[in-house]
Amino acid sequence: MTRVTEKQIFYLLLILGAGYFLHLASSIPTMMRVVGDPGPGFLPFWVSAIIMLLVGYLLVVETLIKREPDGGVRLERREAVTLLVTLAAIVLYLIMLTFIGFFVSTLVFLGVFRLLVDRFLNDAWPSRRSLLASGLFAVIATSAIYVVFSVLFGLSMP
């Protein structure tokens, strides 16, 4: 059994998210720069870096220095595998998002993730009905996200 607290999991997720935004901020193109202008990625880059440093500090302090005797959560092997598969699926989605774009990667992620939830949390192997439900969910959710952000807010999707 592995002892992990909710705070540690949350801190790790924050560090991963801030690291991804750090990567995105460093890849913002700077078209026309004025001398002395830090560019459009300056603020998001440093905010992400500071978040990573502060949350990393909290993670180290709470893990190595402050040990709470009953503050931990006991993860059984199945739960730990479920957590790792979920994190791996999110990382793969972010990688797919970068290379193949929003529509395909979101459709695949939502469909596969729903099947993974059924498999790991409900102990149900995929059936024809669950495959159809996962596909339908992926199409409806992806369409709703596109309509809200691209059509209503006027944002371009990756």
PDB file of C-alpha atoms in Angstrom:
ATOM      1  CA  MET A   1       0.000   0.000   0.000  1.00  0.00           C
ATOM      2  CA  THR A   2       1.137   3.503  -0.787  1.00  0.00           C
ATOM      3  CA  ARG A   3       0.387   6.399   1.539  1.00  0.00           C
ATOM      4  CA  VAL A   4      -0.575   9.483  -0.398  1.00  0.00           C
ATOM      5  CA  THR A   5      -2.502  12.493   0.839  1.00  0.00           C
ATOM      6  CA  GLU A   6      -5.081  14.359  -1.185  1.00  0.00           C
ATOM      7  CA  LYS A   7      -2.928  17.467  -0.925  1.00  0.00           C
ATOM      8  CA  GLN A   8       0.049  15.692  -2.483  1.00  0.00           C
ATOM      9  CA  ILE A   9      -2.040  14.495  -5.411  1.00  0.00           C
ATOM     10  CA  PHE A  10      -3.474  17.987  -5.861  1.00  0.00           C
ATOM     11  CA  TYR A  11       0.003  19.541  -5.709  1.00  0.00           C
ATOM     12  CA  LEU A  12       1.318  17.127  -8.320  1.00  0.00           C
ATOM     13  CA  LEU A  13      -1.597  17.902 -10.622  1.00  0.00           C
ATOM     14  CA  LEU A  14      -1.010  21.639 -10.154  1.00  0.00           C
ATOM     15  CA  ILE A  15       2.673  21.231 -10.987  1.00  0.00           C
ATOM     16  CA  LEU A  16       1.815  19.223 -14.126  1.00  0.00           C
ATOM     17  CA  GLY A  17      -0.750  21.812 -15.224  1.00  0.00           C
ATOM     18  CA  ALA A  18       1.587  24.731 -14.570  1.00  0.00           C
ATOM     19  CA  GLY A  19       4.349  22.909 -16.463  1.00  0.00           C
ATOM     20  CA  TYR A  20       2.064  22.488 -19.448  1.00  0.00           C
ATOM     21  CA  PHE A  21       1.137  26.184 -19.378  1.00  0.00           C
ATOM     22  CA  LEU A  22       4.827  27.034 -19.007  1.00  0.00           C
ATOM     23  CA  HIS A  23       5.459  25.091 -22.210  1.00  0.00           C
ATOM     24  CA  LEU A  24       2.568  26.842 -23.955  1.00  0.00           C
ATOM     25  CA  ALA A  25       3.743  30.267 -22.780  1.00  0.00           C
ATOM     26  CA  SER A  26       7.263  29.661 -24.045  1.00  0.00           C
ATOM     27  CA  SER A  27       5.914  28.712 -27.467  1.00  0.00           C
ATOM     28  CA  ILE A  28       3.830  31.882 -27.970  1.00  0.00           C
ATOM     29  CA  PRO A  29       5.136  33.481 -31.155  1.00  0.00           C
ATOM     30  CA  THR A  30       6.562  36.981 -30.936  1.00  0.00           C
ATOM     31  CA  MET A  31       5.894  38.611 -34.271  1.00  0.00           C
ATOM     32  CA  MET A  32       6.935  42.222 -33.978  1.00  0.00           C
ATOM     33  CA  ARG A  33       8.918  43.098 -30.914  1.00  0.00           C
ATOM     34  CA  VAL A  34       9.711  46.521 -29.632  1.00  0.00           C
ATOM     35  CA  VAL A  35      13.085  46.931 -27.972  1.00  0.00           C
ATOM     36  CA  GLY A  36      12.629  46.362 -24.246  1.00  0.00           C
ATOM     37  CA  ASP A  37       9.232  44.694 -24.661  1.00  0.00           C
ATOM     38  CA  PRO A  38       9.245  41.289 -22.960  1.00  0.00           C
ATOM     39  CA  GLY A  39       6.699  39.842 -25.398  1.00  0.00           C
ATOM     40  CA  PRO A  40       3.289  38.219 -25.026  1.00  0.00           C
ATOM     41  CA  GLY A  41       4.561  35.096 -23.261  1.00  0.00           C
ATOM     42  CA  PHE A  42       6.377  36.927 -20.481  1.00  0.00           C
ATOM     43  CA  LEU A  43       3.610  37.050 -17.869  1.00  0.00           C
ATOM     44  CA  PRO A  44       2.175  33.545 -18.405  1.00  0.00           C
ATOM     45  CA  PHE A  45       5.688  32.075 -18.415  1.00  0.00           C
ATOM     46  CA  TRP A  46       6.681  33.606 -15.093  1.00  0.00           C
ATOM     47  CA  VAL A  47       3.318  33.026 -13.429  1.00  0.00           C
ATOM     48  CA  SER A  48       3.543  29.335 -14.379  1.00  0.00           C
ATOM     49  CA  ALA A  49       7.151  29.132 -13.195  1.00  0.00           C
ATOM     50  CA  ILE A  50       6.311  30.763  -9.854  1.00  0.00           C
ATOM     51  CA  ILE A  51       3.308  28.455  -9.371  1.00  0.00           C
ATOM     52  CA  MET A  52       5.514  25.426 -10.058  1.00  0.00           C
ATOM     53  CA  LEU A  53       8.159  26.616  -7.593  1.00  0.00           C
ATOM     54  CA  LEU A  54       5.726  27.475  -4.791  1.00  0.00           C
ATOM     55  CA  VAL A  55       3.653  24.323  -5.148  1.00  0.00           C
ATOM     56  CA  GLY A  56       6.847  22.245  -5.419  1.00  0.00           C
ATOM     57  CA  TYR A  57       8.029  23.835  -2.188  1.00  0.00           C
ATOM     58  CA  LEU A  58       4.702  22.986  -0.495  1.00  0.00           C
ATOM     59  CA  LEU A  59       4.920  19.418  -1.769  1.00  0.00           C
ATOM     60  CA  VAL A  60       8.446  18.939  -0.431  1.00  0.00           C
ATOM     61  CA  VAL A  61       7.663  20.547   2.928  1.00  0.00           C
ATOM     62  CA  GLU A  62       4.491  18.536   3.483  1.00  0.00           C
ATOM     63  CA  THR A  63       6.030  15.284   2.268  1.00  0.00           C
ATOM     64  CA  LEU A  64       9.436  15.343   3.926  1.00  0.00           C
ATOM     65  CA  ILE A  65       9.145  17.717   6.880  1.00  0.00           C
ATOM     66  CA  LYS A  66       5.546  17.718   8.121  1.00  0.00           C
ATOM     67  CA  ARG A  67       4.387  14.160   8.509  1.00  0.00           C
ATOM     68  CA  GLU A  68       0.781  13.918   9.638  1.00  0.00           C
ATOM     69  CA  PRO A  69       0.136  10.579  11.356  1.00  0.00           C
ATOM     70  CA  ASP A  70      -3.432  10.074  10.132  1.00  0.00           C
ATOM     71  CA  GLY A  71      -3.592  12.543   7.250  1.00  0.00           C
ATOM     72  CA  GLY A  72      -2.852   9.996   4.545  1.00  0.00           C
ATOM     73  CA  VAL A  73      -5.089   8.138   2.206  1.00  0.00           C
ATOM     74  CA  ARG A  74      -4.439   4.462   1.696  1.00  0.00           C
ATOM     75  CA  LEU A  75      -4.498   3.584  -1.955  1.00  0.00           C
ATOM     76  CA  GLU A  76      -4.928  -0.028  -2.802  1.00  0.00           C
ATOM     77  CA  ARG A  77      -3.169  -1.383  -5.853  1.00  0.00           C
ATOM     78  CA  ARG A  78      -6.292  -1.123  -8.014  1.00  0.00           C
ATOM     79  CA  GLU A  79      -6.854   2.513  -7.033  1.00  0.00           C
ATOM     80  CA  ALA A  80      -3.209   3.392  -7.681  1.00  0.00           C
ATOM     81  CA  VAL A  81      -3.395   1.783 -11.131  1.00  0.00           C
ATOM     82  CA  THR A  82      -6.615   3.688 -11.845  1.00  0.00           C
ATOM     83  CA  LEU A  83      -4.959   6.953 -10.822  1.00  0.00           C
ATOM     84  CA  LEU A  84      -1.896   6.281 -12.989  1.00  0.00           C
ATOM     85  CA  VAL A  85      -4.013   5.283 -16.005  1.00  0.00           C
ATOM     86  CA  THR A  86      -6.071   8.459 -15.611  1.00  0.00           C
ATOM     87  CA  LEU A  87      -2.968  10.666 -15.425  1.00  0.00           C
ATOM     88  CA  ALA A  88      -1.430   8.859 -18.408  1.00  0.00           C
ATOM     89  CA  ALA A  89      -4.650   9.369 -20.403  1.00  0.00           C
ATOM     90  CA  ILE A  90      -4.601  13.098 -19.643  1.00  0.00           C
ATOM     91  CA  VAL A  91      -0.943  13.409 -20.642  1.00  0.00           C
ATOM     92  CA  LEU A  92      -1.598  11.506 -23.889  1.00  0.00           C
ATOM     93  CA  TYR A  93      -4.569  13.785 -24.585  1.00  0.00           C
ATOM     94  CA  LEU A  94      -2.384  16.870 -24.174  1.00  0.00           C
ATOM     95  CA  ILE A  95       0.219  15.386 -26.520  1.00  0.00           C
ATOM     96  CA  MET A  96      -2.464  14.468 -29.083  1.00  0.00           C
ATOM     97  CA  LEU A  97      -3.952  17.946 -28.759  1.00  0.00           C
ATOM     98  CA  THR A  98      -0.623  19.449 -29.763  1.00  0.00           C
ATOM     99  CA  PHE A  99      -0.094  17.212 -32.799  1.00  0.00           C
ATOM    100  CA  ILE A 100      -3.507  16.363 -34.265  1.00  0.00           C
ATOM    101  CA  GLY A 101      -5.716  19.184 -33.046  1.00  0.00           C
ATOM    102  CA  PHE A 102      -8.809  19.649 -30.946  1.00  0.00           C
ATOM    103  CA  PHE A 103     -11.505  17.667 -32.741  1.00  0.00           C
ATOM    104  CA  VAL A 104      -9.841  14.297 -33.241  1.00  0.00           C
ATOM    105  CA  SER A 105      -7.931  14.287 -29.958  1.00  0.00           C
ATOM    106  CA  THR A 106     -10.980  15.303 -27.893  1.00  0.00           C
ATOM    107  CA  LEU A 107     -13.212  12.741 -29.591  1.00  0.00           C
ATOM    108  CA  VAL A 108     -10.680   9.976 -28.961  1.00  0.00           C
ATOM    109  CA  PHE A 109      -9.917  11.104 -25.400  1.00  0.00           C
ATOM    110  CA  LEU A 110     -13.538  11.407 -24.271  1.00  0.00           C
ATOM    111  CA  GLY A 111     -14.560   8.112 -25.861  1.00  0.00           C
ATOM    112  CA  VAL A 112     -11.607   6.139 -24.510  1.00  0.00           C
ATOM    113  CA  PHE A 113     -11.698   7.838 -21.117  1.00  0.00           C
ATOM    114  CA  ARG A 114     -15.353   6.921 -20.625  1.00  0.00           C
ATOM    115  CA  LEU A 115     -14.511   3.300 -21.440  1.00  0.00           C
ATOM    116  CA  LEU A 116     -11.587   3.421 -19.001  1.00  0.00           C
ATOM    117  CA  VAL A 117     -13.853   4.731 -16.260  1.00  0.00           C
ATOM    118  CA  ASP A 118     -16.293   1.901 -16.902  1.00  0.00           C
ATOM    119  CA  ARG A 119     -13.490  -0.648 -16.857  1.00  0.00           C
ATOM    120  CA  PHE A 120     -11.542   0.510 -13.815  1.00  0.00           C
ATOM    121  CA  LEU A 121     -14.262   1.953 -11.584  1.00  0.00           C
ATOM    122  CA  ASN A 122     -17.244  -0.210 -12.454  1.00  0.00           C
ATOM    123  CA  ASP A 123     -15.431  -3.443 -13.443  1.00  0.00           C
ATOM    124  CA  ALA A 124     -17.413  -3.555 -16.676  1.00  0.00           C
ATOM    125  CA  TRP A 125     -15.888  -4.762 -19.916  1.00  0.00           C
ATOM    126  CA  PRO A 126     -16.919  -2.741 -22.987  1.00  0.00           C
ATOM    127  CA  SER A 127     -20.158  -3.908 -24.547  1.00  0.00           C
ATOM    128  CA  ARG A 128     -21.808  -2.766 -27.754  1.00  0.00           C
ATOM    129  CA  ARG A 129     -24.065  -0.466 -25.726  1.00  0.00           C
ATOM    130  CA  SER A 130     -21.183   1.098 -23.757  1.00  0.00           C
ATOM    131  CA  LEU A 131     -19.197   1.624 -26.977  1.00  0.00           C
ATOM    132  CA  LEU A 132     -22.180   3.383 -28.538  1.00  0.00           C
ATOM    133  CA  ALA A 133     -22.740   5.469 -25.391  1.00  0.00           C
ATOM    134  CA  SER A 134     -19.053   6.424 -25.263  1.00  0.00           C
ATOM    135  CA  GLY A 135     -19.047   7.459 -28.914  1.00  0.00           C
ATOM    136  CA  LEU A 136     -22.249   9.445 -28.534  1.00  0.00           C
ATOM    137  CA  PHE A 137     -20.940  11.136 -25.386  1.00  0.00           C
ATOM    138  CA  ALA A 138     -17.664  12.024 -27.133  1.00  0.00           C
ATOM    139  CA  VAL A 139     -19.447  13.543 -30.157  1.00  0.00           C
ATOM    140  CA  ILE A 140     -21.964  15.542 -28.074  1.00  0.00           C
ATOM    141  CA  ALA A 141     -19.369  16.817 -25.572  1.00  0.00           C
ATOM    142  CA  THR A 142     -16.854  17.764 -28.282  1.00  0.00           C
ATOM    143  CA  SER A 143     -19.580  19.555 -30.254  1.00  0.00           C
ATOM    144  CA  ALA A 144     -20.757  21.418 -27.158  1.00  0.00           C
ATOM    145  CA  ILE A 145     -17.216  22.505 -26.290  1.00  0.00           C
ATOM    146  CA  TYR A 146     -16.672  23.681 -29.877  1.00  0.00           C
ATOM    147  CA  VAL A 147     -19.944  25.628 -29.985  1.00  0.00           C
ATOM    148  CA  VAL A 148     -19.325  27.347 -26.664  1.00  0.00           C
ATOM    149  CA  PHE A 149     -15.706  28.318 -27.191  1.00  0.00           C
ATOM    150  CA  SER A 150     -15.410  28.719 -30.951  1.00  0.00           C
ATOM    151  CA  VAL A 151     -18.845  29.974 -31.958  1.00  0.00           C
ATOM    152  CA  LEU A 152     -20.051  31.857 -28.866  1.00  0.00           C
ATOM    153  CA  PHE A 153     -16.730  33.165 -27.538  1.00  0.00           C
ATOM    154  CA  GLY A 154     -15.030  33.439 -30.948  1.00  0.00           C
ATOM    155  CA  LEU A 155     -11.887  31.606 -29.866  1.00  0.00           C
ATOM    156  CA  SER A 156      -9.853  29.504 -32.268  1.00  0.00           C
ATOM    157  CA  MET A 157      -9.440  25.886 -31.276  1.00  0.00           C
ATOM    158  CA  PRO A 158      -6.004  24.227 -31.507  1.00  0.00           C
TER     159      PRO A 158
END
